[in-house]
PDB file of C-alpha atoms and ligand atoms in Angstrom:
ATOM      1  CA  MET A   1      57.587 103.107  77.453  1.00 79.00           C
ATOM      2  CA  ASP A   2      60.070 100.496  76.529  1.00 84.00           C
ATOM      3  CA  ASP A   3      61.464  99.658  79.971  1.00 95.00           C
ATOM      4  CA  CYS A   4      58.111  99.610  81.682  1.00 98.00           C
ATOM      5  CA  LEU A   5      56.885  96.125  82.416  1.00 98.00           C
ATOM      6  CA  PHE A   6      53.097  96.945  82.389  1.00 98.00           C
ATOM      7  CA  CYS A   7      53.515  99.136  78.966  1.00 98.00           C
ATOM      8  CA  ARG A   8      55.248  95.742  77.571  1.00 98.00           C
ATOM      9  CA  ILE A   9      52.582  93.469  78.823  1.00 98.00           C
ATOM     10  CA  SER A  10      49.758  95.805  77.581  1.00 98.00           C
ATOM     11  CA  ALA A  11      51.546  95.777  74.239  1.00 97.00           C
ATOM     12  CA  GLY A  12      51.711  91.923  74.034  1.00 96.00           C
ATOM     13  CA  THR A  13      55.650  92.119  73.940  1.00 96.00           C
ATOM     14  CA  ILE A  14      55.857  90.315  77.297  1.00 97.00           C
ATOM     15  CA  PRO A  15      53.325  87.288  77.858  1.00 97.00           C
ATOM     16  CA  SER A  16      50.736  87.304  80.438  1.00 98.00           C
ATOM     17  CA  THR A  17      47.323  85.661  81.061  1.00 98.00           C
ATOM     18  CA  MET A  18      44.890  87.911  79.556  1.00 98.00           C
ATOM     19  CA  VAL A  19      41.271  88.045  80.932  1.00 98.00           C
ATOM     20  CA  LEU A  20      39.710  90.995  79.270  1.00 98.00           C
ATOM     21  CA  GLU A  21      40.870  93.690  76.825  1.00 98.00           C
ATOM     22  CA  THR A  22      39.510  96.842  75.637  1.00 98.00           C
ATOM     23  CA  GLU A  23      40.830  99.564  73.452  1.00 97.00           C
ATOM     24  CA  ALA A  24      42.358 101.469  76.450  1.00 98.00           C
ATOM     25  CA  VAL A  25      42.551  98.820  79.106  1.00 98.00           C
ATOM     26  CA  VAL A  26      43.901  95.282  79.846  1.00 98.00           C
ATOM     27  CA  ALA A  27      43.254  92.854  82.563  1.00 98.00           C
ATOM     28  CA  PHE A  28      45.565  89.959  83.388  1.00 98.00           C
ATOM     29  CA  ARG A  29      46.269  87.506  86.211  1.00 98.00           C
ATOM     30  CA  ASP A  30      48.690  88.452  88.824  1.00 98.00           C
ATOM     31  CA  ILE A  31      51.785  86.569  88.485  1.00 98.00           C
ATOM     32  CA  ALA A  32      51.641  85.887  92.391  1.00 98.00           C
ATOM     33  CA  PRO A  33      47.930  85.793  93.163  1.00 98.00           C
ATOM     34  CA  GLU A  34      46.864  86.480  96.740  1.00 96.00           C
ATOM     35  CA  ALA A  35      43.124  85.381  96.384  1.00 97.00           C
ATOM     36  CA  PRO A  36      41.327  83.097  93.874  1.00 97.00           C
ATOM     37  CA  THR A  37      40.640  85.783  91.707  1.00 98.00           C
ATOM     38  CA  HIS A  38      43.624  88.307  91.547  1.00 98.00           C
ATOM     39  CA  VAL A  39      43.509  90.132  88.391  1.00 98.00           C
ATOM     40  CA  LEU A  40      45.421  93.511  87.659  1.00 99.00           C
ATOM     41  CA  VAL A  41      43.511  96.028  85.491  1.00 99.00           C
ATOM     42  CA  VAL A  42      45.857  98.263  83.696  1.00 98.00           C
ATOM     43  CA  PRO A  43      45.539 101.127  81.272  1.00 98.00           C
ATOM     44  CA  ARG A  44      47.439 100.811  78.080  1.00 98.00           C
ATOM     45  CA  ALA A  45      48.716 104.329  78.236  1.00 98.00           C
ATOM     46  CA  HIS A  46      51.701 104.938  80.785  1.00 98.00           C
ATOM     47  CA  HIS A  47      50.347 106.724  83.982  1.00 98.00           C
ATOM     48  CA  VAL A  48      52.559 106.289  87.120  1.00 98.00           C
ATOM     49  CA  ASP A  49      49.678 105.783  89.349  1.00 98.00           C
ATOM     50  CA  VAL A  50      46.062 105.979  89.810  1.00 98.00           C
ATOM     51  CA  SER A  51      46.047 109.541  90.869  1.00 98.00           C
ATOM     52  CA  ALA A  52      47.809 110.238  87.539  1.00 98.00           C
ATOM     53  CA  VAL A  53      45.138 108.442  85.797  1.00 98.00           C
ATOM     54  CA  ALA A  54      42.412 110.428  87.356  1.00 98.00           C
ATOM     55  CA  ALA A  55      44.146 113.649  86.854  1.00 98.00           C
ATOM     56  CA  ALA A  56      44.849 112.784  83.013  1.00 98.00           C
ATOM     57  CA  SER A  57      41.411 111.162  82.291  1.00 98.00           C
ATOM     58  CA  PRO A  58      38.519 110.454  84.594  1.00 98.00           C
ATOM     59  CA  THR A  59      36.974 108.676  81.833  1.00 98.00           C
ATOM     60  CA  LEU A  60      39.934 106.053  81.709  1.00 98.00           C
ATOM     61  CA  LEU A  61      39.788 105.719  85.372  1.00 98.00           C
ATOM     62  CA  ALA A  62      36.045 104.864  85.017  1.00 98.00           C
ATOM     63  CA  GLU A  63      36.695 102.448  82.372  1.00 98.00           C
ATOM     64  CA  MET A  64      39.355 100.669  84.734  1.00 98.00           C
ATOM     65  CA  ILE A  65      36.579 100.307  87.366  1.00 98.00           C
ATOM     66  CA  ASP A  66      34.172  99.129  84.656  1.00 98.00           C
ATOM     67  CA  VAL A  67      36.572  96.420  83.491  1.00 98.00           C
ATOM     68  CA  ALA A  68      37.350  95.436  87.143  1.00 98.00           C
ATOM     69  CA  GLN A  69      33.441  94.924  87.581  1.00 98.00           C
ATOM     70  CA  ARG A  70      33.253  92.848  84.417  1.00 98.00           C
ATOM     71  CA  VAL A  71      36.122  90.490  85.621  1.00 98.00           C
ATOM     72  CA  ALA A  72      34.532  90.152  88.935  1.00 98.00           C
ATOM     73  CA  ASP A  73      31.160  89.485  87.034  1.00 98.00           C
ATOM     74  CA  ALA A  74      32.791  86.584  85.226  1.00 98.00           C
ATOM     75  CA  GLU A  75      34.674  84.992  87.938  1.00 97.00           C
ATOM     76  CA  CYS A  76      33.539  85.756  91.509  1.00 97.00           C
ATOM     77  CA  GLY A  77      29.596  86.824  91.434  1.00 97.00           C
ATOM     78  CA  GLY A  78      30.258  90.415  90.985  1.00 98.00           C
ATOM     79  CA  GLN A  79      31.985  90.944  94.382  1.00 98.00           C
ATOM     80  CA  PHE A  80      35.547  92.203  94.879  1.00 98.00           C
ATOM     81  CA  ARG A  81      37.838  94.310  96.670  1.00 97.00           C
ATOM     82  CA  LEU A  82      39.637  96.739  94.496  1.00 98.00           C
ATOM     83  CA  VAL A  83      43.278  97.966  95.765  1.00 97.00           C
ATOM     84  CA  PHE A  84      45.334 100.802  94.204  1.00 98.00           C
ATOM     85  CA  ASN A  85      48.806 100.949  95.900  1.00 97.00           C
ATOM     86  CA  VAL A  86      50.260 104.600  95.328  1.00 98.00           C
ATOM     87  CA  GLY A  87      53.818 104.796  95.885  1.00 97.00           C
ATOM     88  CA  GLU A  88      56.572 102.635  97.571  1.00 97.00           C
ATOM     89  CA  MET A  89      55.482 103.233 101.159  1.00 96.00           C
ATOM     90  CA  ALA A  90      52.053 101.909 100.157  1.00 96.00           C
ATOM     91  CA  GLY A  91      53.680  98.786  98.448  1.00 95.00           C
ATOM     92  CA  GLN A  92      53.690 100.088  94.863  1.00 98.00           C
ATOM     93  CA  THR A  93      56.418  98.168  93.157  1.00 98.00           C
ATOM     94  CA  ILE A  94      55.325  98.660  89.448  1.00 98.00           C
ATOM     95  CA  PRO A  95      55.462 102.383  88.588  1.00 98.00           C
ATOM     96  CA  HIS A  96      52.469 102.036  86.101  1.00 98.00           C
ATOM     97  CA  ALA A  97      48.975 102.309  87.326  1.00 98.00           C
ATOM     98  CA  HIS A  98      47.140  99.274  88.046  1.00 98.00           C
ATOM     99  CA  ALA A  99      44.138  98.079  90.274  1.00 98.00           C
ATOM    100  CA  HIS A 100      44.187  94.706  91.966  1.00 98.00           C
ATOM    101  CA  VAL A 101      40.898  92.899  91.590  1.00 98.00           C
ATOM    102  CA  LEU A 102      40.653  90.528  94.441  1.00 98.00           C
ATOM    103  CA  GLY A 103      37.833  88.106  94.951  1.00 97.00           C
ATOM    104  CA  GLY A 104      36.432  84.448  95.108  1.00 97.00           C
ATOM    105  CA  ALA A 105      36.994  84.253  98.919  1.00 96.00           C
ATOM    106  CA  PRO A 106      35.898  86.118 102.028  1.00 94.00           C
ATOM    107  CA  MET A 107      38.108  89.132 102.568  1.00 94.00           C
ATOM    108  CA  GLY A 108      38.935  90.337 106.030  1.00 90.00           C
ATOM    109  CA  ARG A 109      38.427  93.945 106.960  1.00 89.00           C
ATOM    110  CA  VAL A 110      41.408  95.952 106.084  1.00 81.00           C
ATOM    111  CA  LEU A 111      40.193  98.857 108.395  1.00 77.00           C
ATOM    112  CA  PRO A 112      39.007  98.428 111.976  1.00 72.00           C
TER     113      PRO A 112
HETATM  114  P1  AMP B 201      52.013  96.755  93.303  1.00 66.32           P
HETATM  115  O1  AMP B 201      52.791  95.872  94.424  1.00 66.32           O
HETATM  116  O2  AMP B 201      50.690  97.108  93.835  1.00 66.32           O
HETATM  117  O3  AMP B 201      52.826  97.618  92.407  1.00 66.32           O
HETATM  118  O4  AMP B 201      51.584  95.493  92.522  1.00 66.32           O
HETATM  119  C1  AMP B 201      52.327  94.779  91.393  1.00 66.32           C
HETATM  120  C2  AMP B 201      51.862  93.537  91.067  1.00 66.32           C
HETATM  121  O5  AMP B 201      52.325  92.995  89.864  1.00 66.32           O
HETATM  122  C3  AMP B 201      52.220  92.344  92.084  1.00 66.32           C
HETATM  123  O6  AMP B 201      51.083  91.904  92.628  1.00 66.32           O
HETATM  124  C4  AMP B 201      52.927  91.481  91.331  1.00 66.32           C
HETATM  125  O7  AMP B 201      52.763  89.992  91.839  1.00 66.32           O
HETATM  126  C5  AMP B 201      52.452  91.539  89.927  1.00 66.32           C
HETATM  127  N1  AMP B 201      53.443  91.287  88.824  1.00 66.32           N
HETATM  128  C6  AMP B 201      54.612  91.443  88.803  1.00 66.32           C
HETATM  129  N2  AMP B 201      55.194  91.034  87.763  1.00 66.32           N
HETATM  130  C7  AMP B 201      54.076  90.633  86.996  1.00 66.32           C
HETATM  131  C8  AMP B 201      54.025  89.891  85.563  1.00 66.32           C
HETATM  132  N3  AMP B 201      54.973  89.627  84.820  1.00 66.32           N
HETATM  133  N4  AMP B 201      52.965  89.484  85.335  1.00 66.32           N
HETATM  134  C9  AMP B 201      51.635  89.531  86.090  1.00 66.32           C
HETATM  135  N5  AMP B 201      51.776  90.250  87.393  1.00 66.32           N
HETATM  136  C10 AMP B 201      53.031  90.622  87.681  1.00 66.32           C
HETATM  137 ZN1   ZN B 202      54.066 101.780  81.648  1.00 66.32          ZN
END
């Protein structure tokens, strides 16, 4: 999609700091990092959110998680928090599926 930021980043027409690429998935640094490692894992194909990825291709979702693990293995001892925001109410600002890989510092608990 020509007007989608993450489609354009995954196609290379908007610059990013890539850390890992596969045929179906890219991983690049978040422009406003909230942890020492803050990498976005994004399918090259346009899906609006992670639930749409899961519905369309469980294999692609599994590859996103494998890429997240590989990023964490390289940068933060294999330990990481994986965040998927789904919908504006949950804080999703880019309507192209992406996982936030957060690591490199102790994480507070999200749930009580
Ligand atoms: P979300 O709020 O879950 O939709 O996450 C979108 C993320 O994309 C935010 O953490 C932004 O900082 C990040 N972001 C926005 N524009 C860019 C960009 N051009 N390159 C890298 N990350 C970006
Ligand atoms: Zn897109």
